[in-house]
Amino acid sequence: DTGVSQDPRHKITKRGQNVTFRCDPISEHNRLYWYRQTLGQGPEFLTYFQNEAQLEKSRLLSDRFSAERPKGSFSTLEIQRTEQGDSAMYLCASSVNRATNEKLFFGSGTQLSVL
Amino acid sequence: GQQVMQIPQYQHVQEGEDFTTYCNSSTTLSNIQWYKQRPGGHPVFLIQLVKSGEVKKQKRLTFQFGEAKKNSSLHITATQTTDVGTYFCAGRNTDKLIFGTGTRLQVFP
């Protein structure tokens, strides 16, 4: 499978617990994005990396959220002290940075439910 | 910050009818992309528009980028049940892609 893969597909956790999601992008894609999507809404930008550098982080993102891409390949998104409002689908996407045409390839997402 | 709105939020059509969704950005965009998300699926890239006033066609789908590069539209001619899903525009004015609110299309046979 050469697509973007995310793990786990589903995560149920209790409020206050920490969770970590993993994203494996398409190989040779130098850009990796994290989005969050709730029911009936469009994907909301969280952060993105070019290679291992985190270039931008949404101001909407609290300090409880952190993302890494240590070797410029896979990425992890950690949410500390989860709250019920964190319940959402967390989507990862990767792309090749091209000045004229950059399309995002999305993974199937991790559905987080905070009880 | 940049906002991208779409109308309508929902559209129900009879199979064979046409469908249009409109996308408006609060800021001028360097380019705009369209994605389709099937129920239970993830967004899938459809097309990118870059030039002011650009029009592109993909079979029954016609995409248009406004002259001021702040709005766009997607028109589907003679809808089919396979067109069911949510259509998102996504605008870029810096490095990140901001997604619109989406238009959910339901097609009745």
Coordinates of N, CA and C in Angstrom, one line a residue:
Chain A
D1 N 0.8 -1.2 0.0 CA 0.0 0.0 0.0 C 0.9 1.2 0.0
T2 N 0.7 2.1 -1.0 CA 1.6 3.2 -1.1 C 0.9 4.5 -0.7
G3 N -0.2 4.4 0.0 CA -1.0 5.6 0.4 C -0.5 6.0 1.8
V4 N -1.2 7.1 2.3 CA -0.9 7.6 3.6 C -1.6 6.7 4.6
S5 N -0.9 6.2 5.6 CA -1.5 5.3 6.6 C -1.5 6.0 8.0
Q6 N -2.6 5.8 8.7 CA -2.7 6.4 10.0 C -3.1 5.2 11.0
D7 N -2.5 5.4 12.2 CA -2.8 4.4 13.2 C -2.9 5.1 14.6
P8 N -3.9 4.7 15.4 CA -4.9 3.7 15.1 C -6.1 4.3 14.3
R9 N -7.0 3.5 13.9 CA -8.1 4.0 13.1 C -9.1 4.6 14.1
H10 N -9.2 4.0 15.3 CA -10.2 4.5 16.3 C -9.4 4.5 17.6
K11 N -9.8 5.5 18.5 CA -9.2 5.6 19.8 C -10.3 6.1 20.7
I12 N -10.6 5.3 21.8 CA -11.5 5.7 22.8 C -10.7 5.9 24.1
T13 N -10.9 7.1 24.7 CA -10.1 7.4 25.9 C -10.9 8.1 26.9
K14 N -10.5 8.1 28.1 CA -11.2 8.9 29.1 C -10.6 10.3 29.3
R15 N -11.4 11.2 29.6 CA -11.0 12.6 29.8 C -9.8 12.6 30.7
G16 N -8.8 13.4 30.4 CA -7.6 13.5 31.2 C -6.4 12.7 30.8
Q17 N -6.7 11.7 29.9 CA -5.6 10.8 29.5 C -4.9 11.4 28.3
N18 N -3.7 10.9 28.1 CA -2.9 11.3 26.9 C -3.1 10.3 25.8
V19 N -3.1 10.8 24.6 CA -3.2 9.9 23.4 C -2.1 10.3 22.4
T20 N -1.7 9.4 21.6 CA -0.7 9.6 20.5 C -1.2 8.9 19.3
F21 N -1.1 9.7 18.2 CA -1.5 9.1 16.9 C -0.3 9.1 16.0
R22 N -0.2 8.2 15.0 CA 0.9 8.1 14.1 C 0.4 8.2 12.7
C23 N 1.2 8.9 11.9 CA 1.0 9.0 10.4 C 2.2 8.6 9.7
D24 N 2.0 7.7 8.7 CA 3.1 7.4 7.8 C 2.7 7.9 6.4
P25 N 3.4 8.9 5.9 CA 3.1 9.6 4.7 C 3.5 8.7 3.5
I26 N 3.2 9.1 2.3 CA 3.7 8.5 1.1 C 5.2 8.8 1.0
S27 N 5.9 7.7 0.7 CA 7.4 7.9 0.7 C 7.8 9.0 -0.3
E28 N 8.8 9.7 0.0 CA 9.3 10.8 -0.8 C 8.4 12.1 -0.8
H29 N 7.3 12.0 0.0 CA 6.6 13.3 0.2 C 7.2 14.1 1.3
N30 N 7.6 15.3 1.0 CA 8.4 16.0 2.0 C 7.5 16.9 2.9
R31 N 6.2 17.0 2.5 CA 5.3 17.8 3.4 C 4.3 16.9 4.0
L32 N 4.0 17.2 5.3 CA 3.0 16.4 6.1 C 2.2 17.4 6.9
Y33 N 0.9 17.2 6.8 CA -0.1 18.0 7.4 C -1.0 17.3 8.4
W34 N -1.4 17.9 9.4 CA -2.4 17.4 10.4 C -3.6 18.3 10.3
Y35 N -4.8 17.7 10.1 CA -6.0 18.4 10.2 C -6.9 17.7 11.2
R36 N -7.9 18.4 11.6 CA -8.9 17.9 12.5 C -10.3 18.2 11.9
Q37 N -11.2 17.2 11.9 CA -12.5 17.3 11.3 C -13.6 16.8 12.2
T38 N -14.6 17.6 12.5 CA -15.7 17.2 13.2 C -16.9 17.0 12.3
L39 N -17.9 16.3 12.7 CA -19.0 16.0 11.9 C -19.7 17.2 11.2
G40 N -19.8 17.2 9.9 CA -20.5 18.2 9.2 C -19.6 19.4 8.9
Q41 N -18.3 19.4 9.3 CA -17.4 20.5 9.1 C -16.3 20.1 8.1
G42 N -15.6 21.1 7.6 CA -14.4 20.9 6.8 C -13.2 20.6 7.6
P43 N -12.2 20.0 7.0 CA -11.0 19.8 7.8 C -10.4 21.1 8.3
E44 N -10.0 21.1 9.6 CA -9.4 22.3 10.2 C -7.9 22.2 10.3
F45 N -7.2 23.1 9.8 CA -5.7 23.0 9.8 C -5.2 23.0 11.2
L46 N -4.2 22.1 11.5 CA -3.6 22.1 12.8 C -2.1 22.5 12.7
T47 N -1.4 21.8 11.9 CA 0.0 22.0 11.8 C 0.6 21.4 10.5
Y48 N 1.8 21.8 10.1 CA 2.4 21.1 9.0 C 3.9 21.1 9.1
F49 N 4.5 20.1 8.4 CA 6.0 19.9 8.4 C 6.5 19.9 7.0
Q50 N 7.6 20.5 6.8 CA 8.4 20.3 5.6 C 9.7 19.5 6.0
N51 N 9.8 18.3 5.6 CA 10.8 17.4 6.1 C 10.6 17.3 7.6
E52 N 11.7 17.5 8.4 CA 11.5 17.4 9.8 C 11.1 18.7 10.5
A53 N 11.1 19.8 9.8 CA 10.8 21.1 10.4 C 9.3 21.4 10.4
Q54 N 8.9 21.8 11.6 CA 7.5 22.2 11.8 C 7.4 23.6 11.4
L55 N 6.7 23.9 10.3 CA 6.7 25.3 9.8 C 5.6 26.2 10.3
E56 N 4.5 25.6 10.6 CA 3.4 26.4 11.1 C 2.5 25.6 12.0
K57 N 2.0 26.3 13.0 CA 1.0 25.6 14.0 C -0.1 26.6 14.1
S58 N -1.3 26.0 14.1 CA -2.5 26.9 14.2 C -2.6 27.5 15.5
R59 N -3.0 28.8 15.5 CA -3.2 29.5 16.8 C -4.3 28.9 17.6
L60 N -5.2 28.2 16.9 CA -6.3 27.6 17.6 C -5.8 26.4 18.5
L61 N -4.6 25.9 18.2 CA -4.1 24.7 18.9 C -3.6 25.0 20.2
S62 N -4.1 24.4 21.3 CA -3.6 24.6 22.6 C -2.3 24.0 22.9
D63 N -1.7 24.3 24.0 CA -0.4 23.7 24.3 C -0.5 22.3 24.6
R64 N -1.7 21.7 24.8 CA -1.8 20.3 25.0 C -1.5 19.5 23.8
F65 N -1.5 20.1 22.6 CA -1.2 19.4 21.4 C 0.2 19.6 21.0
S66 N 0.9 18.5 20.6 CA 2.2 18.6 20.1 C 2.4 17.6 19.0
A67 N 3.2 18.0 18.0 CA 3.4 17.1 16.8 C 4.9 17.1 16.6
E68 N 5.4 15.9 16.1 CA 6.8 15.7 15.7 C 6.9 15.0 14.4
R69 N 8.0 15.2 13.8 CA 8.4 14.4 12.6 C 9.9 14.3 12.6
P70 N 10.4 13.5 13.5 CA 11.8 13.5 13.9 C 12.8 13.2 12.7
K71 N 12.5 12.4 11.8 CA 13.4 12.1 10.8 C 12.9 12.5 9.4
G72 N 11.8 13.3 9.4 CA 11.3 13.7 8.1 C 10.5 12.6 7.4
S73 N 10.1 11.6 8.2 CA 9.3 10.5 7.5 C 8.0 10.5 8.2
F74 N 7.8 9.5 9.2 CA 6.5 9.5 9.9 C 6.4 10.6 10.9
S75 N 5.1 10.8 11.3 CA 4.8 11.9 12.3 C 4.0 11.4 13.4
T76 N 4.1 12.0 14.5 CA 3.1 11.7 15.6 C 2.5 13.0 16.1
L77 N 1.2 12.8 16.5 CA 0.5 13.9 17.1 C 0.0 13.4 18.5
E78 N 0.4 14.2 19.5 CA 0.1 13.8 20.9 C -0.9 14.9 21.5
I79 N -1.9 14.4 22.1 CA -2.8 15.3 22.9 C -2.7 14.9 24.3
Q80 N -2.3 15.8 25.1 CA -2.2 15.6 26.6 C -3.5 16.1 27.3
R81 N -3.8 15.4 28.4 CA -4.9 15.7 29.2 C -6.2 16.0 28.3
T82 N -6.6 14.9 27.6 CA -7.7 15.1 26.7 C -8.9 15.6 27.3
E83 N -9.7 16.4 26.5 CA -11.0 16.9 26.9 C -12.0 16.4 25.9
Q84 N -13.3 16.5 26.3 CA -14.4 16.0 25.5 C -14.4 16.7 24.1
G85 N -14.0 18.0 24.2 CA -14.0 18.8 23.0 C -12.9 18.4 22.0
D86 N -12.0 17.5 22.4 CA -11.0 17.0 21.5 C -11.6 15.9 20.6
S87 N -12.7 15.4 20.9 CA -13.3 14.3 20.1 C -13.5 14.8 18.6
A88 N -12.9 14.1 17.7 CA -12.9 14.4 16.3 C -12.2 13.4 15.5
M89 N -12.2 13.6 14.2 CA -11.4 12.7 13.3 C -10.1 13.5 13.0
Y90 N -9.0 12.9 13.3 CA -7.7 13.5 13.1 C -7.1 13.0 11.8
L91 N -7.0 13.9 10.8 CA -6.6 13.5 9.4 C -5.1 13.9 9.2
C92 N -4.4 13.0 8.6 CA -3.0 13.4 8.2 C -3.0 13.4 6.6
A93 N -2.2 14.3 6.1 CA -2.1 14.3 4.6 C -0.6 14.6 4.3
S94 N -0.2 14.1 3.2 CA 1.2 14.4 2.7 C 1.1 14.9 1.3
S95 N 2.2 15.5 0.9 CA 2.3 16.1 -0.4 C 3.8 16.3 -0.8
V96 N 4.0 16.5 -2.1 CA 5.3 16.9 -2.6 C 5.2 18.4 -2.8
N97 N 6.1 19.1 -2.2 CA 6.0 20.6 -2.3 C 6.4 21.0 -3.7
R98 N 5.4 21.4 -4.5 CA 5.7 22.0 -5.8 C 5.1 23.4 -5.9
A99 N 5.9 24.2 -6.5 CA 5.4 25.6 -6.6 C 4.1 25.7 -7.4
T100 N 3.9 24.9 -8.4 CA 2.8 25.1 -9.3 C 1.6 24.1 -9.0
N101 N 1.9 23.0 -8.4 CA 0.8 22.1 -8.2 C 1.2 21.2 -7.0
E102 N 0.5 21.5 -5.9 CA 0.7 20.6 -4.7 C -0.6 20.1 -4.2
K103 N -0.9 18.8 -4.4 CA -2.1 18.2 -4.0 C -1.9 17.3 -2.8
L104 N -2.8 17.4 -1.9 CA -2.7 16.6 -0.6 C -3.3 15.2 -0.8
F105 N -2.6 14.3 -0.3 CA -3.1 12.9 -0.2 C -3.5 12.6 1.3
F106 N -4.7 12.3 1.5 CA -5.1 12.1 2.9 C -5.1 10.6 3.3
G107 N -4.8 10.4 4.6 CA -5.0 9.1 5.2 C -6.5 8.9 5.6
S108 N -6.8 7.7 6.1 CA -8.2 7.4 6.5 C -8.6 8.0 7.8
G109 N -7.6 8.6 8.5 CA -7.9 9.3 9.8 C -7.9 8.4 11.0
T110 N -7.8 9.1 12.1 CA -7.9 8.4 13.5 C -9.1 9.1 14.1
Q111 N -10.1 8.3 14.4 CA -11.4 8.8 15.1 C -11.1 8.8 16.6
L112 N -11.1 9.9 17.2 CA -10.9 10.0 18.7 C -12.2 10.3 19.4
S113 N -12.5 9.5 20.4 CA -13.7 9.7 21.2 C -13.2 9.8 22.6
V114 N -13.5 11.0 23.2 CA -13.1 11.2 24.6 C -14.3 11.2 25.5
L115 N -14.3 10.2 26.4 CA -15.5 10.0 27.3 C -15.4 10.8 28.6
Chain B
G1 N -8.3 35.8 10.8 CA -7.6 34.9 9.9 C -8.4 34.6 8.6
Q2 N -7.8 33.9 7.7 CA -8.5 33.5 6.5 C -9.6 32.6 6.7
Q3 N -10.7 32.9 6.0 CA -11.9 32.1 6.1 C -12.4 31.7 4.7
V4 N -12.9 30.5 4.6 CA -13.4 30.0 3.3 C -14.8 29.5 3.6
M5 N -15.8 30.1 2.9 CA -17.2 29.7 3.1 C -17.7 29.1 1.9
Q6 N -18.6 28.1 2.0 CA -19.3 27.5 0.9 C -20.8 27.5 1.1
I7 N -21.5 27.7 0.0 CA -22.9 27.6 -0.1 C -23.3 26.8 -1.3
P8 N -24.4 26.0 -1.2 CA -25.2 25.8 0.0 C -24.5 24.8 1.0
Q9 N -25.0 24.6 2.1 CA -24.5 23.7 3.1 C -24.9 22.3 2.6
Y10 N -26.1 22.1 2.2 CA -26.7 20.9 1.7 C -27.4 21.1 0.4
Q11 N -27.4 20.1 -0.4 CA -28.2 20.1 -1.7 C -28.7 18.7 -2.0
H12 N -30.0 18.6 -2.1 CA -30.6 17.3 -2.5 C -31.1 17.5 -3.9
V13 N -30.7 16.6 -4.8 CA -31.2 16.7 -6.2 C -31.7 15.3 -6.7
Q14 N -32.5 15.4 -7.7 CA -32.9 14.2 -8.4 C -31.8 13.8 -9.4
E15 N -31.6 12.5 -9.5 CA -30.6 12.1 -10.5 C -30.9 12.7 -11.9
G16 N -29.8 13.2 -12.5 CA -30.0 13.9 -13.8 C -30.1 15.4 -13.7
E17 N -30.4 15.9 -12.5 CA -30.4 17.4 -12.4 C -29.0 17.9 -12.2
D18 N -28.8 19.2 -12.4 CA -27.5 19.8 -12.2 C -27.3 20.3 -10.8
F19 N -26.0 20.5 -10.4 CA -25.7 20.9 -9.1 C -24.5 21.9 -9.1
T20 N -24.6 22.9 -8.3 CA -23.5 23.9 -8.2 C -23.2 24.2 -6.8
T21 N -22.0 24.3 -6.4 CA -21.6 24.8 -5.1 C -20.6 26.0 -5.3
Y22 N -20.7 26.9 -4.4 CA -20.0 28.2 -4.5 C -19.1 28.3 -3.3
C23 N -17.9 28.8 -3.5 CA -16.9 29.0 -2.5 C -16.4 30.4 -2.5
N24 N -16.3 31.0 -1.3 CA -15.9 32.4 -1.2 C -14.8 32.5 -0.1
S25 N -13.7 33.2 -0.4 CA -12.6 33.4 0.6 C -12.6 34.8 1.0
S26 N -12.2 35.0 2.3 CA -12.1 36.4 2.8 C -10.8 37.1 2.3
T27 N -9.9 36.3 1.8 CA -8.7 36.9 1.3 C -8.4 36.4 -0.1
T28 N -7.6 37.1 -0.8 CA -7.1 36.7 -2.2 C -6.3 35.4 -2.1
L29 N -6.5 34.5 -3.0 CA -5.9 33.2 -3.0 C -4.8 33.1 -4.1
S30 N -3.8 32.4 -3.8 CA -2.8 32.1 -4.8 C -3.3 30.9 -5.7
N31 N -4.0 30.0 -5.1 CA -4.7 29.0 -5.9 C -5.8 28.4 -5.1
I32 N -6.6 27.6 -5.7 CA -7.7 26.9 -5.0 C -7.8 25.5 -5.5
Q33 N -8.1 24.6 -4.6 CA -8.3 23.2 -4.9 C -9.7 22.8 -4.5
W34 N -10.1 21.7 -5.1 CA -11.4 21.1 -4.8 C -11.1 19.6 -4.4
Y35 N -11.8 19.2 -3.3 CA -11.8 17.8 -2.9 C -13.2 17.2 -2.7
K36 N -13.3 15.9 -2.8 CA -14.5 15.2 -2.6 C -14.3 14.2 -1.5
Q37 N -15.3 14.2 -0.6 CA -15.2 13.3 0.5 C -16.5 12.4 0.5
R38 N -16.4 11.1 0.2 CA -17.5 10.3 0.3 C -17.9 10.0 1.7
P39 N -19.2 9.6 2.0 CA -19.6 9.3 3.3 C -18.7 8.3 4.0
G40 N -18.1 8.6 5.1 CA -17.3 7.6 5.8 C -15.8 7.6 5.3
G41 N -15.6 8.4 4.3 CA -14.2 8.4 3.7 C -13.4 9.6 4.0
H42 N -12.3 9.8 3.3 CA -11.4 10.9 3.5 C -11.4 11.8 2.3
P43 N -11.0 13.1 2.4 CA -11.0 13.9 1.2 C -10.1 13.4 0.1
V44 N -10.5 13.5 -1.1 CA -9.8 13.1 -2.3 C -9.7 14.3 -3.2
F45 N -8.4 14.5 -3.6 CA -8.2 15.7 -4.5 C -8.9 15.5 -5.9
L46 N -9.5 16.6 -6.3 CA -10.2 16.6 -7.6 C -9.4 17.5 -8.6
I47 N -9.1 18.7 -8.2 CA -8.4 19.6 -9.2 C -7.9 20.8 -8.5
Q48 N -6.9 21.5 -9.2 CA -6.4 22.8 -8.7 C -6.6 23.9 -9.8
L49 N -7.0 25.1 -9.4 CA -7.1 26.2 -10.3 C -6.1 27.3 -9.8
V50 N -5.4 27.9 -10.7 CA -4.3 28.8 -10.3 C -4.5 30.2 -10.9
K51 N -5.0 30.3 -12.2 CA -5.1 31.6 -12.9 C -6.4 32.2 -12.7
S52 N -6.4 33.6 -12.6 CA -7.6 34.3 -12.5 C -8.5 34.0 -13.7
G53 N -9.8 33.7 -13.4 CA -10.8 33.4 -14.4 C -10.7 32.0 -15.0
E54 N -9.8 31.2 -14.5 CA -9.5 29.9 -15.1 C -10.8 29.0 -15.0
V55 N -11.0 28.2 -16.0 CA -12.1 27.2 -16.1 C -11.5 25.9 -16.5
K56 N -11.8 24.9 -15.7 CA -11.3 23.5 -16.1 C -12.5 22.6 -16.0
K57 N -12.4 21.6 -16.9 CA -13.5 20.6 -16.9 C -13.0 19.2 -16.7
Q58 N -13.7 18.4 -16.0 CA -13.4 16.9 -15.8 C -14.8 16.2 -16.1
K59 N -14.9 15.7 -17.3 CA -16.2 15.0 -17.7 C -17.4 15.9 -17.4
R60 N -18.2 15.5 -16.4 CA -19.4 16.3 -16.1 C -19.2 17.4 -15.1
L61 N -17.9 17.6 -14.6 CA -17.6 18.6 -13.6 C -16.9 19.8 -14.2
T62 N -17.4 21.0 -13.9 CA -16.8 22.2 -14.4 C -16.4 23.1 -13.2
F63 N -15.1 23.4 -13.2 CA -14.6 24.2 -12.1 C -14.2 25.6 -12.6
Q64 N -14.5 26.6 -11.8 CA -14.1 28.0 -12.2 C -13.5 28.7 -11.1
F65 N -12.5 29.6 -11.4 CA -11.8 30.4 -10.4 C -12.2 31.9 -10.8
G66 N -12.6 32.6 -9.8 CA -13.0 34.0 -10.0 C -11.9 34.9 -10.5
E67 N -12.3 36.0 -11.1 CA -11.4 37.0 -11.7 C -10.5 37.6 -10.6
A68 N -11.1 37.8 -9.4 CA -10.4 38.4 -8.3 C -9.7 37.4 -7.4
K69 N -9.8 36.1 -7.8 CA -9.1 35.0 -7.1 C -9.6 35.0 -5.7
K70 N -10.9 35.2 -5.4 CA -11.4 35.1 -4.1 C -12.6 34.2 -4.0
N71 N -13.0 33.7 -5.2 CA -14.2 32.8 -5.2 C -14.0 31.8 -6.3
S72 N -14.8 30.7 -6.1 CA -14.7 29.6 -7.1 C -16.0 28.9 -7.1
S73 N -16.3 28.1 -8.1 CA -17.5 27.3 -8.2 C -17.2 25.9 -8.8
L74 N -18.0 25.0 -8.4 CA -18.0 23.7 -9.0 C -19.4 23.3 -9.5
H75 N -19.5 23.0 -10.8 CA -20.8 22.7 -11.4 C -20.8 21.2 -11.9
I76 N -21.8 20.5 -11.5 CA -21.9 19.1 -12.0 C -23.1 19.0 -12.9
T77 N -22.9 18.6 -14.1 CA -24.0 18.4 -15.0 C -24.6 17.0 -14.9
A78 N -25.9 16.9 -14.9 CA -26.6 15.6 -14.9 C -26.1 14.7 -13.9
T79 N -26.3 15.0 -12.6 CA -25.8 14.3 -11.5 C -26.1 12.8 -11.6
Q80 N -25.2 12.0 -11.0 CA -25.5 10.6 -10.9 C -25.3 10.2 -9.4
T81 N -25.8 9.0 -9.1 CA -25.7 8.6 -7.6 C -24.3 8.5 -7.2
T82 N -23.4 8.3 -8.1 CA -22.0 8.2 -7.7 C -21.4 9.6 -7.3
D83 N -22.1 10.6 -7.6 CA -21.6 12.0 -7.2 C -21.9 12.3 -5.7
V84 N -22.6 11.4 -5.0 CA -22.9 11.7 -3.6 C -21.7 11.9 -2.8
G85 N -21.7 12.9 -1.9 CA -20.6 13.1 -1.1 C -20.5 14.6 -0.7
T86 N -19.5 15.0 0.0 CA -19.3 16.4 0.4 C -18.2 17.0 -0.4
Y87 N -18.4 18.1 -1.0 CA -17.4 18.8 -1.9 C -16.8 19.9 -1.1
F88 N -15.5 19.9 -1.0 CA -14.8 21.0 -0.3 C -13.9 21.8 -1.2
C89 N -14.0 23.1 -1.1 CA -12.9 23.9 -1.8 C -11.9 24.1 -0.7
A90 N -10.7 24.4 -1.1 CA -9.6 24.6 -0.2 C -8.7 25.7 -0.8
G91 N -8.5 26.8 -0.1 CA -7.8 27.9 -0.6 C -6.4 28.1 0.0
R92 N -5.5 28.5 -0.8 CA -4.1 28.7 -0.3 C -3.7 30.2 -0.5
N93 N -3.3 30.9 0.5 CA -2.7 32.2 0.3 C -1.3 32.3 0.9
T94 N -1.0 31.4 1.8 CA 0.3 31.2 2.3 C 0.7 29.8 2.0
D95 N 1.4 29.1 2.8 CA 1.8 27.7 2.6 C 0.7 26.7 2.9
K96 N -0.2 27.1 3.8 CA -1.2 26.1 4.3 C -2.5 26.2 3.5
L97 N -3.2 25.1 3.4 CA -4.4 25.0 2.7 C -5.6 25.1 3.7
I98 N -6.5 26.1 3.5 CA -7.6 26.2 4.4 C -8.9 25.7 3.7
F99 N -9.5 24.8 4.3 CA -10.7 24.1 3.7 C -11.9 24.9 4.0
G100 N -12.8 24.9 3.0 CA -14.1 25.5 3.2 C -15.0 24.6 4.0
T101 N -16.2 25.1 4.2 CA -17.2 24.5 5.1 C -17.9 23.3 4.4
G102 N -17.8 23.2 3.1 CA -18.3 22.0 2.4 C -19.7 22.1 2.0
T103 N -20.0 21.5 0.9 CA -21.4 21.3 0.5 C -21.7 19.8 0.3
R104 N -22.7 19.4 1.1 CA -23.0 17.9 1.1 C -24.1 17.7 0.0
L105 N -23.8 16.8 -1.0 CA -24.7 16.5 -2.1 C -25.3 15.2 -1.9
Q106 N -26.6 15.2 -2.0 CA -27.4 13.9 -1.9 C -28.1 13.8 -3.3
V107 N -28.0 12.6 -3.9 CA -28.6 12.4 -5.2 C -29.7 11.3 -5.1
F108 N -30.9 11.6 -5.4 CA -32.0 10.6 -5.3 C -32.2 10.0 -6.7
P109 N -32.2 8.6 -6.8 CA -32.4 7.9 -8.1 C -33.8 8.1 -8.6

